[in-house]
mmCIF file with all atom_site columns, C-alpha atoms and ligand atoms in Angstrom:
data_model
loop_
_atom_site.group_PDB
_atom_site.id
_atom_site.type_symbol
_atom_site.label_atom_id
_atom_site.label_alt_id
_atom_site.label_comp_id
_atom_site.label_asym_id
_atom_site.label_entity_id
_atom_site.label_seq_id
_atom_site.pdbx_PDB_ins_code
_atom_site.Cartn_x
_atom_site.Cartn_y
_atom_site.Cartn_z
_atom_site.occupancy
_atom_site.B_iso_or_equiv
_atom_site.pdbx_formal_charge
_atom_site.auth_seq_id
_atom_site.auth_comp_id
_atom_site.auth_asym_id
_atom_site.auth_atom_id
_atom_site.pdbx_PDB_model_num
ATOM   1   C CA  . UNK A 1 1   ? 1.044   197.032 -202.745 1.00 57.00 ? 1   UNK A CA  1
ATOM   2   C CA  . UNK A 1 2   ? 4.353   195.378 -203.190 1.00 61.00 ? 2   UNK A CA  1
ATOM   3   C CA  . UNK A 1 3   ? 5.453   191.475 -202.956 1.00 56.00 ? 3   UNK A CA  1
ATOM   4   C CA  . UNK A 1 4   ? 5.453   190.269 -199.306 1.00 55.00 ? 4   UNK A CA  1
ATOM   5   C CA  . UNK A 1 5   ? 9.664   189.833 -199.589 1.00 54.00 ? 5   UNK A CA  1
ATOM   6   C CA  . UNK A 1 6   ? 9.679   185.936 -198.109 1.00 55.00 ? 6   UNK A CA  1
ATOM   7   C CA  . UNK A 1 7   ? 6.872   184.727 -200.321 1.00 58.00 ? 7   UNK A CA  1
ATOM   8   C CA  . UNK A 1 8   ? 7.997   181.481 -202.153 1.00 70.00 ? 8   UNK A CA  1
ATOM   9   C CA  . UNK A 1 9   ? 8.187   182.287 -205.435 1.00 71.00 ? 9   UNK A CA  1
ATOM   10  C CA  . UNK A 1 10  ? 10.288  179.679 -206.724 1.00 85.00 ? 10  UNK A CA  1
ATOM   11  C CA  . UNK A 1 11  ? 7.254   177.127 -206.291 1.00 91.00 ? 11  UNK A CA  1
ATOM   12  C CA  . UNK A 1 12  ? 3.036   177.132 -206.554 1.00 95.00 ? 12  UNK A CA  1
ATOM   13  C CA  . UNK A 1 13  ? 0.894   174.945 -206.344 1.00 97.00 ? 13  UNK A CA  1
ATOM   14  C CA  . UNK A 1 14  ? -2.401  174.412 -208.422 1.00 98.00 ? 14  UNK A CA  1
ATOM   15  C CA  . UNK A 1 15  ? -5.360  172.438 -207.609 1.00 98.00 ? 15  UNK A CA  1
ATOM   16  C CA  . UNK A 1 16  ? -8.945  171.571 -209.693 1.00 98.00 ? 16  UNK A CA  1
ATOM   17  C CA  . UNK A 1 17  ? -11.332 169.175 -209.547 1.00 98.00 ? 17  UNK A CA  1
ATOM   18  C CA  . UNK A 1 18  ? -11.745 167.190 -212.758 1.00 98.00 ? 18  UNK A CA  1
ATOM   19  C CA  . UNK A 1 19  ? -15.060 167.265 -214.371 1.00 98.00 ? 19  UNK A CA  1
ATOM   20  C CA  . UNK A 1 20  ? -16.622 165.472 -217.173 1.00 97.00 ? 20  UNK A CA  1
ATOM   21  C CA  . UNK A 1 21  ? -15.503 167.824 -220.057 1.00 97.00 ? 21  UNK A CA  1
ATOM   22  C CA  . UNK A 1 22  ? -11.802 166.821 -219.075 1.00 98.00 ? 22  UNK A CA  1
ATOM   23  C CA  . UNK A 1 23  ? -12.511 162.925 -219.434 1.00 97.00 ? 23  UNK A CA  1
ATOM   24  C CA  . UNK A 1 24  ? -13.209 160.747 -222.025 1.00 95.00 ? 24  UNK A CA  1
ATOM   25  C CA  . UNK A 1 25  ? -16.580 158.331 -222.171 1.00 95.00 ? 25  UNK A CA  1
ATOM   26  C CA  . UNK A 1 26  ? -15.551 156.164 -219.349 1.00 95.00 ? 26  UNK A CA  1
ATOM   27  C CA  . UNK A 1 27  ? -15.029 158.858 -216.866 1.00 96.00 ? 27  UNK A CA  1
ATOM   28  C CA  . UNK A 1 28  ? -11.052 159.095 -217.243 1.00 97.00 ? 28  UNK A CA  1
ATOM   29  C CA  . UNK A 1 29  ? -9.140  162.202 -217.507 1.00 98.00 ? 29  UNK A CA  1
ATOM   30  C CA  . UNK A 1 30  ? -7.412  163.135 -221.026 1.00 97.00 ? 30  UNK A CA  1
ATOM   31  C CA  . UNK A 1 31  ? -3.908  162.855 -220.606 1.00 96.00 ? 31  UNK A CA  1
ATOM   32  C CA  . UNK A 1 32  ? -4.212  166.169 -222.695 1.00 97.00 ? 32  UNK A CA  1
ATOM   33  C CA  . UNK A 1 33  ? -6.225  167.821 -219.969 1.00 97.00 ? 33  UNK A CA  1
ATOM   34  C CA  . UNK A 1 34  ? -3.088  166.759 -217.492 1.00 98.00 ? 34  UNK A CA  1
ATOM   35  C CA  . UNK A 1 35  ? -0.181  168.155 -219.791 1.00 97.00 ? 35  UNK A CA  1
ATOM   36  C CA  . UNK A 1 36  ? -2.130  171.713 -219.956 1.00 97.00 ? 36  UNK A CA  1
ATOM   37  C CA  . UNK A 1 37  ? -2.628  172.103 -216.208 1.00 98.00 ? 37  UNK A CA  1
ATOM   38  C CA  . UNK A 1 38  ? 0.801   171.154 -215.752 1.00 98.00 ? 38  UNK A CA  1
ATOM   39  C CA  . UNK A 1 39  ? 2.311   173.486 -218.153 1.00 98.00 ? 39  UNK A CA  1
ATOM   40  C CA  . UNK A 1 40  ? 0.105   176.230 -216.451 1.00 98.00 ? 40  UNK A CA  1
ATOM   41  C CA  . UNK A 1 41  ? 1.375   175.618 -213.105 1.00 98.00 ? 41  UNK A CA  1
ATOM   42  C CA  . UNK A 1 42  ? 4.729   175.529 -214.650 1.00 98.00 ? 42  UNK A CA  1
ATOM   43  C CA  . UNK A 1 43  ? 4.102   179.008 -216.173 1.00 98.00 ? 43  UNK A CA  1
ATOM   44  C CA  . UNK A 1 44  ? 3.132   180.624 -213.146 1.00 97.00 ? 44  UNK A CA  1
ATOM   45  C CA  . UNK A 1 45  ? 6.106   179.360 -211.318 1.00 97.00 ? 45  UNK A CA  1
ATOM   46  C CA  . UNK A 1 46  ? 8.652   180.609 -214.062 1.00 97.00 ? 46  UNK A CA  1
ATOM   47  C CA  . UNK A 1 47  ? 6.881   183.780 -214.341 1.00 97.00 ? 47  UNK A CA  1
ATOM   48  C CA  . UNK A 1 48  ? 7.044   184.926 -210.609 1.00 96.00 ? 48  UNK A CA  1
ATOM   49  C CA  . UNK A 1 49  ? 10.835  183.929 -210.494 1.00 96.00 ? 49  UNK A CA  1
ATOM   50  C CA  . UNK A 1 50  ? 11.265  185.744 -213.994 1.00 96.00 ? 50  UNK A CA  1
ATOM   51  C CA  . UNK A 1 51  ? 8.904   189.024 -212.991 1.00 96.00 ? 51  UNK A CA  1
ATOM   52  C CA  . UNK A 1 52  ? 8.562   188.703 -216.802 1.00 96.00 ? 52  UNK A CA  1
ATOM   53  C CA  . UNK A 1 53  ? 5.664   186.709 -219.124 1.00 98.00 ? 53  UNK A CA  1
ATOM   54  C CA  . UNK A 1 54  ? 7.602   183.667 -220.655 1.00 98.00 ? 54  UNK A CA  1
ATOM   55  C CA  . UNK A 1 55  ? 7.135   180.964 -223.366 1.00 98.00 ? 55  UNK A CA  1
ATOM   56  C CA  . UNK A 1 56  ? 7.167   177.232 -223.202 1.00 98.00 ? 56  UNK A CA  1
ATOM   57  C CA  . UNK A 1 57  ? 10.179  176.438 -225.031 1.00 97.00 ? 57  UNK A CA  1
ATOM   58  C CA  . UNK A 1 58  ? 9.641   172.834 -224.646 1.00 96.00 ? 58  UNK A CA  1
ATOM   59  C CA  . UNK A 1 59  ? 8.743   169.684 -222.679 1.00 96.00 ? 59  UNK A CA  1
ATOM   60  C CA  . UNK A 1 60  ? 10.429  166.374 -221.487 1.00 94.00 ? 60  UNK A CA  1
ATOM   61  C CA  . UNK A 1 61  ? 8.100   163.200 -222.517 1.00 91.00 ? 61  UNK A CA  1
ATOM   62  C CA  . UNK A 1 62  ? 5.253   162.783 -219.494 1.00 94.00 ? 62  UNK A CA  1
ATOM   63  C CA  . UNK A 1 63  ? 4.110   159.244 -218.967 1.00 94.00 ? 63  UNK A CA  1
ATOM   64  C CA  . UNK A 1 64  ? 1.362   158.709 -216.601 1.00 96.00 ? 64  UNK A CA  1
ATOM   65  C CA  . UNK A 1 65  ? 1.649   156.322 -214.236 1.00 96.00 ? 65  UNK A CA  1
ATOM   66  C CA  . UNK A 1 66  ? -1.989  156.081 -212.541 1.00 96.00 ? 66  UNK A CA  1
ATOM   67  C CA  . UNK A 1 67  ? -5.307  156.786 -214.096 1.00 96.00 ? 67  UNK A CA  1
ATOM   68  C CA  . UNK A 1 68  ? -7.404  159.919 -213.168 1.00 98.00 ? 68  UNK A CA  1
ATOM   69  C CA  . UNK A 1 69  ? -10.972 160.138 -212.763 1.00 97.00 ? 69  UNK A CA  1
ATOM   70  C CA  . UNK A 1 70  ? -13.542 162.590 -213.068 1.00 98.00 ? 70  UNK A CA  1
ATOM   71  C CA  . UNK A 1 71  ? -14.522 164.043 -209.581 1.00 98.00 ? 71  UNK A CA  1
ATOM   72  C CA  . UNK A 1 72  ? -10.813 163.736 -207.844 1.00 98.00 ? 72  UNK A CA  1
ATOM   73  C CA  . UNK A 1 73  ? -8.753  166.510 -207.214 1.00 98.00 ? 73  UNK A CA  1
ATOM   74  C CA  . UNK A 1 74  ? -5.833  167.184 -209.849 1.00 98.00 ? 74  UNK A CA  1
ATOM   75  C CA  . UNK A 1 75  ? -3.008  169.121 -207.598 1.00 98.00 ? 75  UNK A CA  1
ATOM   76  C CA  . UNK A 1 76  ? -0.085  170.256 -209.384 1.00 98.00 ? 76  UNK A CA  1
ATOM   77  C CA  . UNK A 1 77  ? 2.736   171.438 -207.407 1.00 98.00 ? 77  UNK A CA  1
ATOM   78  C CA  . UNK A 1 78  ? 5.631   173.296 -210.075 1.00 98.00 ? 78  UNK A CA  1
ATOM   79  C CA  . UNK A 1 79  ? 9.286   174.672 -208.868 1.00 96.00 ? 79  UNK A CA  1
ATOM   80  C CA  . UNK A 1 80  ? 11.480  176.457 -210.215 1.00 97.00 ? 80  UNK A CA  1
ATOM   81  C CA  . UNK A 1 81  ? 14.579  173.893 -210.644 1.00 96.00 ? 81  UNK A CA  1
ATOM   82  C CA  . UNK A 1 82  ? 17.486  175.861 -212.365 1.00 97.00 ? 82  UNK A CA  1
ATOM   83  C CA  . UNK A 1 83  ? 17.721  178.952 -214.153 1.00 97.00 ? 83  UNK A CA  1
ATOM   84  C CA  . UNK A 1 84  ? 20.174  180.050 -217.013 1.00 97.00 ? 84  UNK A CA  1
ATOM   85  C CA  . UNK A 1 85  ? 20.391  183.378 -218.533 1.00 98.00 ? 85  UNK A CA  1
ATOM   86  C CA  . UNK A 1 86  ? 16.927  183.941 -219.935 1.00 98.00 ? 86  UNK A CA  1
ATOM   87  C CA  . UNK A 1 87  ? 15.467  180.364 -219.898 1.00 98.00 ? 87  UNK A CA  1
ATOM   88  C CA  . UNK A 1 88  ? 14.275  178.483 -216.849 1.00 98.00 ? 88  UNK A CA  1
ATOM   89  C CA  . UNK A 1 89  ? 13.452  174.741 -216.158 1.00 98.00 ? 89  UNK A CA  1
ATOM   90  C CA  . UNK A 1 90  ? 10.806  173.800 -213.631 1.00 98.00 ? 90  UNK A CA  1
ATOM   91  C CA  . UNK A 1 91  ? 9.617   170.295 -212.273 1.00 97.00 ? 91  UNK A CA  1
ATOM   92  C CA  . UNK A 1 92  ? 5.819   169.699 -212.085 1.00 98.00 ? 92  UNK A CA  1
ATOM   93  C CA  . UNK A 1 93  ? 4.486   166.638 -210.359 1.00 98.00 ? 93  UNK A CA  1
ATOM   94  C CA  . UNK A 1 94  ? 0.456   165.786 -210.296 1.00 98.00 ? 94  UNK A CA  1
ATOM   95  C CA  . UNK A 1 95  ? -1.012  163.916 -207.815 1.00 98.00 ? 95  UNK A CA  1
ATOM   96  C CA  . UNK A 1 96  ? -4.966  163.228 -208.157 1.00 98.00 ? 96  UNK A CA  1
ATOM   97  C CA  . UNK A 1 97  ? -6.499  163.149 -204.969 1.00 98.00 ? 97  UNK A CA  1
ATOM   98  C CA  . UNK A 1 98  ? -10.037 161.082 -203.909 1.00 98.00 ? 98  UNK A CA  1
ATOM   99  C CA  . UNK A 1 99  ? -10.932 163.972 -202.105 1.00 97.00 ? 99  UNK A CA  1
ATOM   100 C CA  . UNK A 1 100 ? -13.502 162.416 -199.691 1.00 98.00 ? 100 UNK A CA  1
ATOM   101 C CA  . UNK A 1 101 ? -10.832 159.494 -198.792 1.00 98.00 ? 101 UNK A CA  1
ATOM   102 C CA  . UNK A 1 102 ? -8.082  161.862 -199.406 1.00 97.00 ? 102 UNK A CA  1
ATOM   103 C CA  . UNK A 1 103 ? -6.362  159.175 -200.902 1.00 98.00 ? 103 UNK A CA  1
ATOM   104 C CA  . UNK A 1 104 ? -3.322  160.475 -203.335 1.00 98.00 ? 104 UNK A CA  1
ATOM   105 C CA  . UNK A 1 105 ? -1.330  158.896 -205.953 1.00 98.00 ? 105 UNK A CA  1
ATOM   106 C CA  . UNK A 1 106 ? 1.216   160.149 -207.983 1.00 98.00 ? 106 UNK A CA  1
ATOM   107 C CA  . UNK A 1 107 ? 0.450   160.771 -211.879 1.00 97.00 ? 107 UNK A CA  1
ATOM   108 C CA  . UNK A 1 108 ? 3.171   162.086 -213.066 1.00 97.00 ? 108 UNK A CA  1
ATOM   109 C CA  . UNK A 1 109 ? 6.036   164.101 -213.038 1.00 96.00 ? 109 UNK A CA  1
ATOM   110 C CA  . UNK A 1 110 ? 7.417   166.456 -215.864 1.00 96.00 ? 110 UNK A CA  1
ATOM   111 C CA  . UNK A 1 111 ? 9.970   168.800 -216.567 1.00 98.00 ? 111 UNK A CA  1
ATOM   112 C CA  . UNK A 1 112 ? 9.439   172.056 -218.776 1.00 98.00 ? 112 UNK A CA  1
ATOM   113 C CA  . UNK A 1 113 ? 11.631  174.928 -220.180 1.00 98.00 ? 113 UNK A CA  1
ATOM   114 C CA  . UNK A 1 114 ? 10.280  178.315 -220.414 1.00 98.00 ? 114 UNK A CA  1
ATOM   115 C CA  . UNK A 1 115 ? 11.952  181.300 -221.633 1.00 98.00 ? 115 UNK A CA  1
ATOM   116 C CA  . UNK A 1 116 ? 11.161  184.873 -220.453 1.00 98.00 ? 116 UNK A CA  1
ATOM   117 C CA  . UNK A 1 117 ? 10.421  187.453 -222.777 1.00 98.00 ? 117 UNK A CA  1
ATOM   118 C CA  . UNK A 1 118 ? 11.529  191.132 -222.682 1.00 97.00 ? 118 UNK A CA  1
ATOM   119 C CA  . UNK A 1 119 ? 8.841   193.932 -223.982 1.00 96.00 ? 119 UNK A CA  1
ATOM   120 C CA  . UNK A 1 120 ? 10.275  193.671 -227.467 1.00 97.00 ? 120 UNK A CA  1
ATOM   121 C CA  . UNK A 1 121 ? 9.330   189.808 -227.371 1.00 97.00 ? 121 UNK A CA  1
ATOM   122 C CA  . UNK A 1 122 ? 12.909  188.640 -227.510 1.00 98.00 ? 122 UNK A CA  1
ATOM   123 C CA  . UNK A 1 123 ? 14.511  186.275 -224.734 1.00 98.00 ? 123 UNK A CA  1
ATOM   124 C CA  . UNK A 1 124 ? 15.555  188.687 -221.889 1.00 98.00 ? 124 UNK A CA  1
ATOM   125 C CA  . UNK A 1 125 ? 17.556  188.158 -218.884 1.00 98.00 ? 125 UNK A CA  1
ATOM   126 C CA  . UNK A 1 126 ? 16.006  186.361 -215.270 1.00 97.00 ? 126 UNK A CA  1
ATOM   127 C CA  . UNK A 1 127 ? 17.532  186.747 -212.021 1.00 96.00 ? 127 UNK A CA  1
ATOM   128 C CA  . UNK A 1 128 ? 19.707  183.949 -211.311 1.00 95.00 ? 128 UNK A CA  1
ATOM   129 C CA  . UNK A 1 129 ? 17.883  180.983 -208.682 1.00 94.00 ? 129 UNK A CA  1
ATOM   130 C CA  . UNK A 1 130 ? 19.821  180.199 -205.633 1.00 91.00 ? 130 UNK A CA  1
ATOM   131 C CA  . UNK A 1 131 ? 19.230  177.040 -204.484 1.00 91.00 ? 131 UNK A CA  1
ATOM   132 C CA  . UNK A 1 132 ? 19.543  177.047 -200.710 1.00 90.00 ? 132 UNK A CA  1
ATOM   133 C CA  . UNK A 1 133 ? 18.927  173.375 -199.619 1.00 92.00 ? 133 UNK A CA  1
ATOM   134 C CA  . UNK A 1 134 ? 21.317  169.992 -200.650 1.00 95.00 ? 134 UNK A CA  1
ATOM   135 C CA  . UNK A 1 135 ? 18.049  169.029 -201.634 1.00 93.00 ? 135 UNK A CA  1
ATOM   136 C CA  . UNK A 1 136 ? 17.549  172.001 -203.664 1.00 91.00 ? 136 UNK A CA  1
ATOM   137 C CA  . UNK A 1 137 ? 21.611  171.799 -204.875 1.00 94.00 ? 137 UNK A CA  1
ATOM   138 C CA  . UNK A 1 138 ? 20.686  168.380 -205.887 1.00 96.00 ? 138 UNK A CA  1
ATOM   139 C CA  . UNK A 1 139 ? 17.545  169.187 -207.996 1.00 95.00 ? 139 UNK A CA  1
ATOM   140 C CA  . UNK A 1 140 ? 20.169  172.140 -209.648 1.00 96.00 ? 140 UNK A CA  1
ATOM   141 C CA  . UNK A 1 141 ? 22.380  169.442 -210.822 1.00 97.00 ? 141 UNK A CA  1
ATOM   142 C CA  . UNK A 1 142 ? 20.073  167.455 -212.105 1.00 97.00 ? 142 UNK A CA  1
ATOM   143 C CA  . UNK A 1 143 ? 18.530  170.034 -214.140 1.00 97.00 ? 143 UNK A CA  1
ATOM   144 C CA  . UNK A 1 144 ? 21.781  170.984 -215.633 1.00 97.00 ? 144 UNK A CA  1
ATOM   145 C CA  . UNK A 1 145 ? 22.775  167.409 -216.614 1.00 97.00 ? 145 UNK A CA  1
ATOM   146 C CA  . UNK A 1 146 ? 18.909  167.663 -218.494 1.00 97.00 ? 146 UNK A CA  1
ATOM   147 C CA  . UNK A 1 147 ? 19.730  171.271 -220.142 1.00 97.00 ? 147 UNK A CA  1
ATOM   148 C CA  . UNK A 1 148 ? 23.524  169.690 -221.783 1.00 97.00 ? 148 UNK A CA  1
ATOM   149 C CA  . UNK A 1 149 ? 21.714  166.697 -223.007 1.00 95.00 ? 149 UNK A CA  1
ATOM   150 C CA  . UNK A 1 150 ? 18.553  168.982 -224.225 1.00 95.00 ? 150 UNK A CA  1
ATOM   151 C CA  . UNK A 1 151 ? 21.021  171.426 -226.369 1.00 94.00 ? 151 UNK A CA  1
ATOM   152 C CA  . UNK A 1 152 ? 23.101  168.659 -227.625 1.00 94.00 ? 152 UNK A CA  1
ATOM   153 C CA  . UNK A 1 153 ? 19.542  167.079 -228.878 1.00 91.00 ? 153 UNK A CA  1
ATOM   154 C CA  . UNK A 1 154 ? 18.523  171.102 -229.967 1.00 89.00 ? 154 UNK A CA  1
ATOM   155 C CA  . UNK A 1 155 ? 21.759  170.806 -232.205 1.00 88.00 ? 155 UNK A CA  1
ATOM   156 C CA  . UNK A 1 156 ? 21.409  167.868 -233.729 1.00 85.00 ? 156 UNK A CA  1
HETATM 157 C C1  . COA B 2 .   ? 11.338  179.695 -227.173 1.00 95.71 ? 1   COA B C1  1
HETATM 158 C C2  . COA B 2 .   ? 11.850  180.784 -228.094 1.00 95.71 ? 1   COA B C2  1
HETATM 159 C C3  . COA B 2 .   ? 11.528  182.157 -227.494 1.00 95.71 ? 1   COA B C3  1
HETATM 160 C C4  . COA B 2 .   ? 13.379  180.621 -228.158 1.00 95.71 ? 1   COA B C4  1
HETATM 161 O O1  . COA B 2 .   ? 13.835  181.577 -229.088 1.00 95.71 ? 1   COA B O1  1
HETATM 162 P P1  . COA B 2 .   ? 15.328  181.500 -229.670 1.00 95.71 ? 1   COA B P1  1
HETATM 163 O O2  . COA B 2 .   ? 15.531  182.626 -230.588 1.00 95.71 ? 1   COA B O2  1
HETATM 164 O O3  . COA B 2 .   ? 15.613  180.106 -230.126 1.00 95.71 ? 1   COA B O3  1
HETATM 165 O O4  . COA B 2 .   ? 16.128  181.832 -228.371 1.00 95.71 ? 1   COA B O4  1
HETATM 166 P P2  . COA B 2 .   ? 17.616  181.529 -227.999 1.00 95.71 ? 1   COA B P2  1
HETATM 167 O O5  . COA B 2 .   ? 18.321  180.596 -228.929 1.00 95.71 ? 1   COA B O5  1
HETATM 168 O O6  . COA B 2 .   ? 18.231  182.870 -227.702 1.00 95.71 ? 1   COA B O6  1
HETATM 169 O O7  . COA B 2 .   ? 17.439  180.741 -226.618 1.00 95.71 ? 1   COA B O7  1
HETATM 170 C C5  . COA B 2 .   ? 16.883  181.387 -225.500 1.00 95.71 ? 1   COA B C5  1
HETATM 171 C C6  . COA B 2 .   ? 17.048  180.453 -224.307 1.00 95.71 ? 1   COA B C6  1
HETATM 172 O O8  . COA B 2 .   ? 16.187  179.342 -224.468 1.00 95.71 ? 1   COA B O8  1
HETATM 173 C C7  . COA B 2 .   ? 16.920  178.134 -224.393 1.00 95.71 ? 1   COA B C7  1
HETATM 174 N N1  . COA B 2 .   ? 16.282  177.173 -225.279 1.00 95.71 ? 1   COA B N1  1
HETATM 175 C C8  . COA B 2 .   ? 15.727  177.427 -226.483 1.00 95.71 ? 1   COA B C8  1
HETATM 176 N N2  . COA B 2 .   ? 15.231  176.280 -226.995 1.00 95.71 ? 1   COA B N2  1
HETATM 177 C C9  . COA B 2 .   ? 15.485  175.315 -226.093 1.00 95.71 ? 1   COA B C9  1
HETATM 178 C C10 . COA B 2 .   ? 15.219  173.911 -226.037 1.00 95.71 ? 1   COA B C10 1
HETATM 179 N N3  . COA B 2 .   ? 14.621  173.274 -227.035 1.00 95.71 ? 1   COA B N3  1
HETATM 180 N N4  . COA B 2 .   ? 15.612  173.234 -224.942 1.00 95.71 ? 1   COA B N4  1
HETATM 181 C C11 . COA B 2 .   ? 16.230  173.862 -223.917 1.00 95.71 ? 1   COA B C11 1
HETATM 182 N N5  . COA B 2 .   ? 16.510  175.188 -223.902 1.00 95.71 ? 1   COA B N5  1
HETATM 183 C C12 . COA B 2 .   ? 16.143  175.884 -224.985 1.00 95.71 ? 1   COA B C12 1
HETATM 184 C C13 . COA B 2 .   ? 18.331  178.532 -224.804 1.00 95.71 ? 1   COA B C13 1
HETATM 185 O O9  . COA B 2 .   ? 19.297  177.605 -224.343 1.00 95.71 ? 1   COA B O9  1
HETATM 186 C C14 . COA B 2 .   ? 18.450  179.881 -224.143 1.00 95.71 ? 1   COA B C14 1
HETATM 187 O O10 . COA B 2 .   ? 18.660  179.699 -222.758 1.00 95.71 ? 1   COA B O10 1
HETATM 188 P P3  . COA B 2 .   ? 19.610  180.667 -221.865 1.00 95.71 ? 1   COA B P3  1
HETATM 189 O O11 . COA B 2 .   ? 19.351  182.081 -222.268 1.00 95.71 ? 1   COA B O11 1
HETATM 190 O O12 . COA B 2 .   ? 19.147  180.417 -220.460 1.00 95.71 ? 1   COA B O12 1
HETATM 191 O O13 . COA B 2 .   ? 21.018  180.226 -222.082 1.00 95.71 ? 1   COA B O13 1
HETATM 192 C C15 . COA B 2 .   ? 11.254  180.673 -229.537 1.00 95.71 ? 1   COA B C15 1
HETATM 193 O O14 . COA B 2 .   ? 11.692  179.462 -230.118 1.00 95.71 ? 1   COA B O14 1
HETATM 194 C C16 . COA B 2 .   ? 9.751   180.731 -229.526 1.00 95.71 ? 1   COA B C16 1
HETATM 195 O O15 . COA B 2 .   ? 9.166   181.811 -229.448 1.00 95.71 ? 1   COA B O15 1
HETATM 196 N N6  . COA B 2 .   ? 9.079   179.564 -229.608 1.00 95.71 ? 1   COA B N6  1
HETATM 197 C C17 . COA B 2 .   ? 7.634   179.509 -229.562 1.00 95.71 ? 1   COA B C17 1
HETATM 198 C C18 . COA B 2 .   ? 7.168   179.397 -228.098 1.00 95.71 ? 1   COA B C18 1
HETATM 199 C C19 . COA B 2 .   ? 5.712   179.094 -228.023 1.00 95.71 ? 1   COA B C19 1
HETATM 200 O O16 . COA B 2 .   ? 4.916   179.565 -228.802 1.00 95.71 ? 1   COA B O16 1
HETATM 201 N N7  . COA B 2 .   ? 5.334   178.253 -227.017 1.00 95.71 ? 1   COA B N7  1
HETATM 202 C C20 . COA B 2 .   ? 3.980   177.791 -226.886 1.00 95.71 ? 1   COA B C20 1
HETATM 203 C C21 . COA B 2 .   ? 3.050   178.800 -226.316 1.00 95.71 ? 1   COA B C21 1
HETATM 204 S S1  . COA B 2 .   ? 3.585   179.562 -224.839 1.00 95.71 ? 1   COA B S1  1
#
């Protein structure tokens, strides 16, 4: 059975309820535990635009601006922001959730680049991402301002 054709896949989102193996002593969530379910999300996202398996290539810095707690709901919500020839970028925000108050906050949001991988292993091309929206035009921009100021850092 075949893709539905109008099925987002530019963007996913990722939920799971935090536990005590993802905290530390005093009940609060590793900022370790965070990073990995945000670079997951992020992989799934680049890998349904890509239709190929891809690496992380590498992350901005990810602060975290509200403390988690075992027992809320981690929800992860990853697009696809720009896409170059065989790399991609994609924004991940995570919001924990109180899930019987429903109560959100923003943790944090991060930007990572993966690159797709062709059979042999090596970088292989992605179909291009056409952002639709200004919003989306905006985000674009953004991301390529981050990619000229990521290679000029890659070079030095
Ligand atoms: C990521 C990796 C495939 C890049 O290989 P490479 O030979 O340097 O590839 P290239 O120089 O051809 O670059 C491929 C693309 O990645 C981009 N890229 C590579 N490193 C980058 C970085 N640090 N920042 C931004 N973009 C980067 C390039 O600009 C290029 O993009 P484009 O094709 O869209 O123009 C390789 O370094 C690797 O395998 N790293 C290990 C990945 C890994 O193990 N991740 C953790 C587990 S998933």
């Amino acid at each position: 059975m075949g893709a539905p054709p109008d099925r987002d896949v530019e963007r996913i989102v990722l939920a799971q309820v935090m536990l005590p193996t993802d905290a530390n002593g005093q009940g609060n969530v590793h900022g370790g535990t965070l990073m990995k379910l945000a670079d997951t999300a992020g992989a799934i996202a680049a890998m349904r635009h890509a239709g190929r398996r891809v690496v992380t290539a590498m992350m901005d810095s990810m602060t975290f601006q509200y403390p988690v707690s075992v027992g809320d709901l981690v929800v992860l919500d990853a697009r696809v922001s720009w896409v170059g020839r065989t790399s991609l970028e994609v924004e991940v925000s995570i919001d924990a959730e109180e899930i019987v108050s429903g109560v959100r906050h923003r943790t944090s949001t991060a930007f990572f680049v993966y690159v797709a991988l062709d059979d042999a292993g090596t970088p292989g091309p992605v179909p291009p991402l056409e952002p639709r929206t200004t919003d989306e035009r905006a985000r674009f921009a953004a991301a390529e301002e981050r990619r000229r100021f990521r290679l000029a850092q890659r070079q030095r």
